[in-house]
PDB file of C-alpha atoms in Angstrom:
ATOM      1  CA  MET A  63      82.514  50.201 107.359  1.00 72.00           C
ATOM      2  CA  HIS A  64      84.605  50.716 104.951  1.00 85.00           C
ATOM      3  CA  LEU A  65      83.640  49.913 100.675  1.00 85.00           C
ATOM      4  CA  SER A  66      86.683  49.549  98.271  1.00 92.00           C
ATOM      5  CA  SER A  67      85.730  50.728  95.270  1.00 91.00           C
ATOM      6  CA  ARG A  68      84.520  48.113  93.407  1.00 92.00           C
ATOM      7  CA  GLU A  69      82.268  47.586  96.096  1.00 92.00           C
ATOM      8  CA  ARG A  70      80.725  50.678  96.380  1.00 92.00           C
ATOM      9  CA  LEU A  71      79.972  50.581  92.521  1.00 94.00           C
ATOM     10  CA  LEU A  72      78.444  46.764  92.913  1.00 94.00           C
ATOM     11  CA  VAL A  73      76.174  47.599  95.760  1.00 94.00           C
ATOM     12  CA  VAL A  74      74.894  51.277  93.626  1.00 95.00           C
ATOM     13  CA  ALA A  75      74.482  49.274  90.900  1.00 96.00           C
ATOM     14  CA  ALA A  76      72.233  47.200  92.741  1.00 96.00           C
ATOM     15  CA  GLY A  77      70.900  50.356  93.523  1.00 95.00           C
ATOM     16  CA  VAL A  78      69.908  51.694  90.694  1.00 96.00           C
ATOM     17  CA  LEU A  79      68.749  47.879  88.982  1.00 96.00           C
ATOM     18  CA  GLY A  80      66.221  47.658  92.501  1.00 95.00           C
ATOM     19  CA  LEU A  81      65.068  50.440  91.763  1.00 95.00           C
ATOM     20  CA  LEU A  82      64.323  50.299  87.840  1.00 95.00           C
ATOM     21  CA  VAL A  83      62.670  46.684  89.243  1.00 95.00           C
ATOM     22  CA  LEU A  84      60.339  48.393  91.728  1.00 94.00           C
ATOM     23  CA  GLY A  85      58.746  50.905  89.524  1.00 92.00           C
ATOM     24  CA  TRP A  86      58.113  48.747  86.629  1.00 91.00           C
ATOM     25  CA  LEU A  87      56.237  46.309  89.376  1.00 91.00           C
ATOM     26  CA  LEU A  88      54.963  49.963  91.379  1.00 92.00           C
ATOM     27  CA  ILE A  89      54.693  51.947  88.448  1.00 91.00           C
ATOM     28  CA  TRP A  90      54.964  51.130  85.056  1.00 89.00           C
ATOM     29  CA  ARG A  91      52.709  47.331  85.409  1.00 91.00           C
ATOM     30  CA  PRO A  92      50.084  48.936  86.983  1.00 91.00           C
ATOM     31  CA  VAL A  93      49.742  51.533  84.293  1.00 89.00           C
ATOM     32  CA  ALA A  94      49.982  49.060  81.175  1.00 89.00           C
ATOM     33  CA  ASP A  95      47.818  46.867  82.841  1.00 91.00           C
ATOM     34  CA  TYR A  96      44.809  49.304  83.450  1.00 92.00           C
ATOM     35  CA  HIS A  97      45.462  50.792  79.703  1.00 89.00           C
ATOM     36  CA  ALA A  98      45.081  47.000  78.320  1.00 91.00           C
ATOM     37  CA  ASP A  99      41.963  46.579  80.263  1.00 92.00           C
ATOM     38  CA  GLU A 100      40.257  50.051  79.222  1.00 93.00           C
ATOM     39  CA  LYS A 101      40.659  49.126  75.738  1.00 92.00           C
ATOM     40  CA  ARG A 102      38.736  45.732  76.255  1.00 93.00           C
ATOM     41  CA  ASN A 103      36.486  47.156  78.538  1.00 92.00           C
ATOM     42  CA  TYR A 104      35.831  49.620  75.161  1.00 93.00           C
ATOM     43  CA  VAL A 105      36.602  47.286  72.523  1.00 92.00           C
ATOM     44  CA  ARG A 106      33.272  45.571  74.897  1.00 91.00           C
ATOM     45  CA  ALA A 107      30.884  48.056  75.126  1.00 91.00           C
ATOM     46  CA  ALA A 108      31.495  48.472  71.921  1.00 90.00           C
ATOM     47  CA  GLY A 109      30.785  45.234  70.781  1.00 89.00           C
ATOM     48  CA  ASP A 110      27.131  45.254  72.670  1.00 87.00           C
ATOM     49  CA  PHE A 111      25.856  48.869  70.996  1.00 88.00           C
ATOM     50  CA  ASP A 112      26.600  47.521  67.898  1.00 87.00           C
ATOM     51  CA  PHE A 113      24.733  44.729  68.124  1.00 85.00           C
ATOM     52  CA  VAL A 114      22.040  47.452  70.226  1.00 83.00           C
ATOM     53  CA  ARG A 115      22.312  49.246  66.921  1.00 83.00           C
ATOM     54  CA  GLN A 116      21.553  45.937  64.353  1.00 83.00           C
ATOM     55  CA  THR A 117      19.115  45.025  66.865  1.00 80.00           C
ATOM     56  CA  LEU A 118      16.804  48.091  66.872  1.00 77.00           C
ATOM     57  CA  ALA A 119      16.961  48.637  62.910  1.00 76.00           C
ATOM     58  CA  HIS A 120      16.345  45.068  62.191  1.00 73.00           C
ATOM     59  CA  MET A 121      12.931  45.700  64.608  1.00 67.00           C
ATOM     60  CA  PRO A 122       9.638  46.331  62.961  1.00 62.00           C
ATOM     61  CA  ALA A 123       8.770  50.478  63.716  1.00 55.00           C
ATOM     62  CA  GLN A 124       6.009  49.986  66.176  1.00 51.00           C
ATOM     63  CA  THR A 125       2.910  52.686  66.079  1.00 48.00           C
ATOM     64  CA  LEU A 126       2.333  53.113  69.467  1.00 45.00           C
ATOM     65  CA  GLN A 127      -1.252  53.775  71.624  1.00 49.00           C
ATOM     66  CA  PRO A 128      -1.017  54.773  74.923  1.00 48.00           C
ATOM     67  CA  GLU A 129      -3.683  52.610  77.323  1.00 51.00           C
ATOM     68  CA  LYS A 130      -6.838  54.885  78.560  1.00 54.00           C
ATOM     69  CA  GLN A 131      -8.066  54.752  82.250  1.00 51.00           C
ATOM     70  CA  ALA A 132     -11.581  52.684  82.259  1.00 52.00           C
ATOM     71  CA  GLY A 133     -13.084  56.896  81.646  1.00 52.00           C
ATOM     72  CA  GLY A 134     -10.743  57.370  78.348  1.00 52.00           C
ATOM     73  CA  LYS A 135      -8.068  59.507  79.499  1.00 58.00           C
ATOM     74  CA  GLU A 136      -4.748  57.943  79.481  1.00 64.00           C
ATOM     75  CA  VAL A 137      -2.386  55.967  81.776  1.00 69.00           C
ATOM     76  CA  SER A 138       0.189  59.908  83.619  1.00 80.00           C
ATOM     77  CA  LEU A 139       3.950  58.676  83.357  1.00 81.00           C
ATOM     78  CA  GLN A 140       4.453  58.818  86.980  1.00 83.00           C
ATOM     79  CA  THR A 141       0.919  56.456  87.414  1.00 85.00           C
ATOM     80  CA  ALA A 142       2.208  53.636  84.611  1.00 84.00           C
ATOM     81  CA  ALA A 143       6.067  53.694  85.498  1.00 86.00           C
ATOM     82  CA  GLY A 144       5.061  53.304  89.238  1.00 87.00           C
ATOM     83  CA  GLN A 145       2.597  50.796  88.688  1.00 89.00           C
ATOM     84  CA  ALA A 146       5.172  49.001  85.571  1.00 88.00           C
ATOM     85  CA  ALA A 147       8.273  49.140  88.580  1.00 90.00           C
ATOM     86  CA  ARG A 148       6.205  46.897  91.237  1.00 91.00           C
ATOM     87  CA  SER A 149       4.825  44.585  89.496  1.00 91.00           C
ATOM     88  CA  MET A 150       8.344  43.778  88.307  1.00 90.00           C
ATOM     89  CA  GLY A 151       9.274  43.507  91.845  1.00 90.00           C
ATOM     90  CA  LEU A 152      11.670  47.793  90.988  1.00 91.00           C
ATOM     91  CA  VAL A 153      11.724  49.901  93.549  1.00 92.00           C
ATOM     92  CA  ILE A 154      11.422  53.588  92.305  1.00 92.00           C
ATOM     93  CA  THR A 155      13.322  55.620  95.392  1.00 92.00           C
ATOM     94  CA  ARG A 156      13.447  59.297  93.532  1.00 92.00           C
ATOM     95  CA  LEU A 157      11.210  60.975  90.964  1.00 90.00           C
ATOM     96  CA  GLN A 158      11.552  64.332  89.905  1.00 90.00           C
ATOM     97  CA  PRO A 159       9.574  65.796  87.464  1.00 87.00           C
ATOM     98  CA  GLY A 160      10.699  67.705  84.420  1.00 82.00           C
ATOM     99  CA  ASP A 161      10.841  70.246  82.066  1.00 82.00           C
ATOM    100  CA  GLY A 162       7.295  69.699  79.848  1.00 79.00           C
ATOM    101  CA  ASP A 163       5.686  66.077  79.752  1.00 82.00           C
ATOM    102  CA  SER A 164       9.105  64.041  81.395  1.00 87.00           C
ATOM    103  CA  GLN A 165       9.675  62.350  84.698  1.00 89.00           C
ATOM    104  CA  THR A 166      13.591  61.880  85.725  1.00 93.00           C
ATOM    105  CA  LEU A 167      13.607  58.134  87.826  1.00 93.00           C
ATOM    106  CA  TRP A 168      16.146  57.069  90.084  1.00 94.00           C
ATOM    107  CA  LEU A 169      16.016  52.432  91.391  1.00 93.00           C
ATOM    108  CA  ASP A 170      19.539  52.261  93.221  1.00 91.00           C
ATOM    109  CA  ASN A 171      19.405  48.519  93.795  1.00 90.00           C
ATOM    110  CA  ALA A 172      17.751  47.197  90.302  1.00 89.00           C
ATOM    111  CA  ASP A 173      18.058  43.346  88.306  1.00 88.00           C
ATOM    112  CA  GLY A 174      19.580  45.028  84.698  1.00 86.00           C
ATOM    113  CA  GLY A 175      17.767  42.276  83.387  1.00 86.00           C
ATOM    114  CA  LEU A 176      14.267  44.047  85.263  1.00 88.00           C
ATOM    115  CA  LEU A 177      15.371  47.594  84.539  1.00 89.00           C
ATOM    116  CA  PHE A 178      15.306  47.420  80.847  1.00 88.00           C
ATOM    117  CA  GLN A 179      12.187  44.662  80.654  1.00 89.00           C
ATOM    118  CA  TRP A 180      10.690  47.634  82.291  1.00 89.00           C
ATOM    119  CA  LEU A 181      11.912  49.704  80.269  1.00 89.00           C
ATOM    120  CA  ALA A 182      10.818  48.215  77.449  1.00 88.00           C
ATOM    121  CA  ARG A 183       7.228  47.339  79.171  1.00 87.00           C
ATOM    122  CA  VAL A 184       6.198  50.998  79.295  1.00 87.00           C
ATOM    123  CA  GLY A 185       7.328  51.925  75.835  1.00 86.00           C
ATOM    124  CA  GLN A 186       5.447  49.169  74.707  1.00 85.00           C
ATOM    125  CA  ARG A 187       2.085  49.819  77.260  1.00 84.00           C
ATOM    126  CA  HIS A 188       2.275  53.875  77.739  1.00 82.00           C
ATOM    127  CA  GLY A 189       4.355  54.887  74.497  1.00 84.00           C
ATOM    128  CA  PHE A 190       6.724  56.076  77.373  1.00 86.00           C
ATOM    129  CA  ARG A 191       9.736  57.363  75.556  1.00 88.00           C
ATOM    130  CA  VAL A 192      13.372  57.120  77.519  1.00 89.00           C
ATOM    131  CA  LYS A 193      14.927  60.294  76.812  1.00 89.00           C
ATOM    132  CA  ASN A 194      18.737  59.752  78.661  1.00 91.00           C
ATOM    133  CA  ILE A 195      19.521  56.838  81.369  1.00 92.00           C
ATOM    134  CA  SER A 196      22.548  56.666  83.465  1.00 92.00           C
ATOM    135  CA  VAL A 197      23.356  53.136  84.444  1.00 91.00           C
ATOM    136  CA  THR A 198      25.665  52.225  87.425  1.00 91.00           C
ATOM    137  CA  LYS A 199      26.991  49.035  88.111  1.00 89.00           C
ATOM    138  CA  ASN A 200      26.400  48.599  92.157  1.00 88.00           C
ATOM    139  CA  GLU A 201      29.181  46.723  92.937  1.00 86.00           C
ATOM    140  CA  GLY A 202      29.403  43.092  94.718  1.00 84.00           C
ATOM    141  CA  GLN A 203      25.577  43.933  94.698  1.00 81.00           C
ATOM    142  CA  GLY A 204      24.944  41.683  90.968  1.00 83.00           C
ATOM    143  CA  THR A 205      22.510  45.194  90.949  1.00 89.00           C
ATOM    144  CA  VAL A 206      22.446  48.459  89.279  1.00 91.00           C
ATOM    145  CA  ARG A 207      21.627  51.847  90.112  1.00 93.00           C
ATOM    146  CA  ALA A 208      19.923  53.382  86.956  1.00 93.00           C
ATOM    147  CA  GLN A 209      18.344  57.552  86.501  1.00 94.00           C
ATOM    148  CA  VAL A 210      16.924  57.237  84.250  1.00 93.00           C
ATOM    149  CA  THR A 211      14.514  60.131  82.445  1.00 92.00           C
ATOM    150  CA  LEU A 212      11.392  59.642  80.733  1.00 91.00           C
ATOM    151  CA  THR A 213       9.320  61.368  77.947  1.00 88.00           C
ATOM    152  CA  GLY A 214       5.065  61.519  78.223  1.00 76.00           C
ATOM    153  CA  GLY A 215       3.345  59.103  75.452  1.00 62.00           C
ATOM    154  CA  SER A 216       2.487  61.346  73.349  1.00 49.00           C
ATOM    155  CA  GLY A 217       6.177  60.504  72.432  1.00 42.00           C
ATOM    156  CA  LYS A 218       7.037  64.585  71.807  1.00 40.00           C
TER     157      LYS A 218
END
């Protein structure tokens, strides 16, 4: 098949135009959409952070007195956290002692709302503080995976 020079020019131009369209559809648009999605996620997270910071600023300071067992001894972090989690239907899948009076706990399939209610409960009733927390959404399950480091009721 022999094409005239004008036809060859049209085929090359159509090929270049096709490549430009494919590049736009397969490369440029996904990258731009990803950037826009991440920017929206950042703005949403910043708004959540501001809300939490403002809410905490308006909360009255509480002096917490850790609960004590019947014998007058303070309840251990492991016991208090475990009992509170079980009573709320949460399962602690792993527990690791940390430095000093801290413990790191893992919850693999926890309801996000219950997780934060549990943290509030062990904080209010036993005086434990969250030293570090990492929460990740479990895709398609409606639950979260959390790694929480709590420090002892003495607040040290």
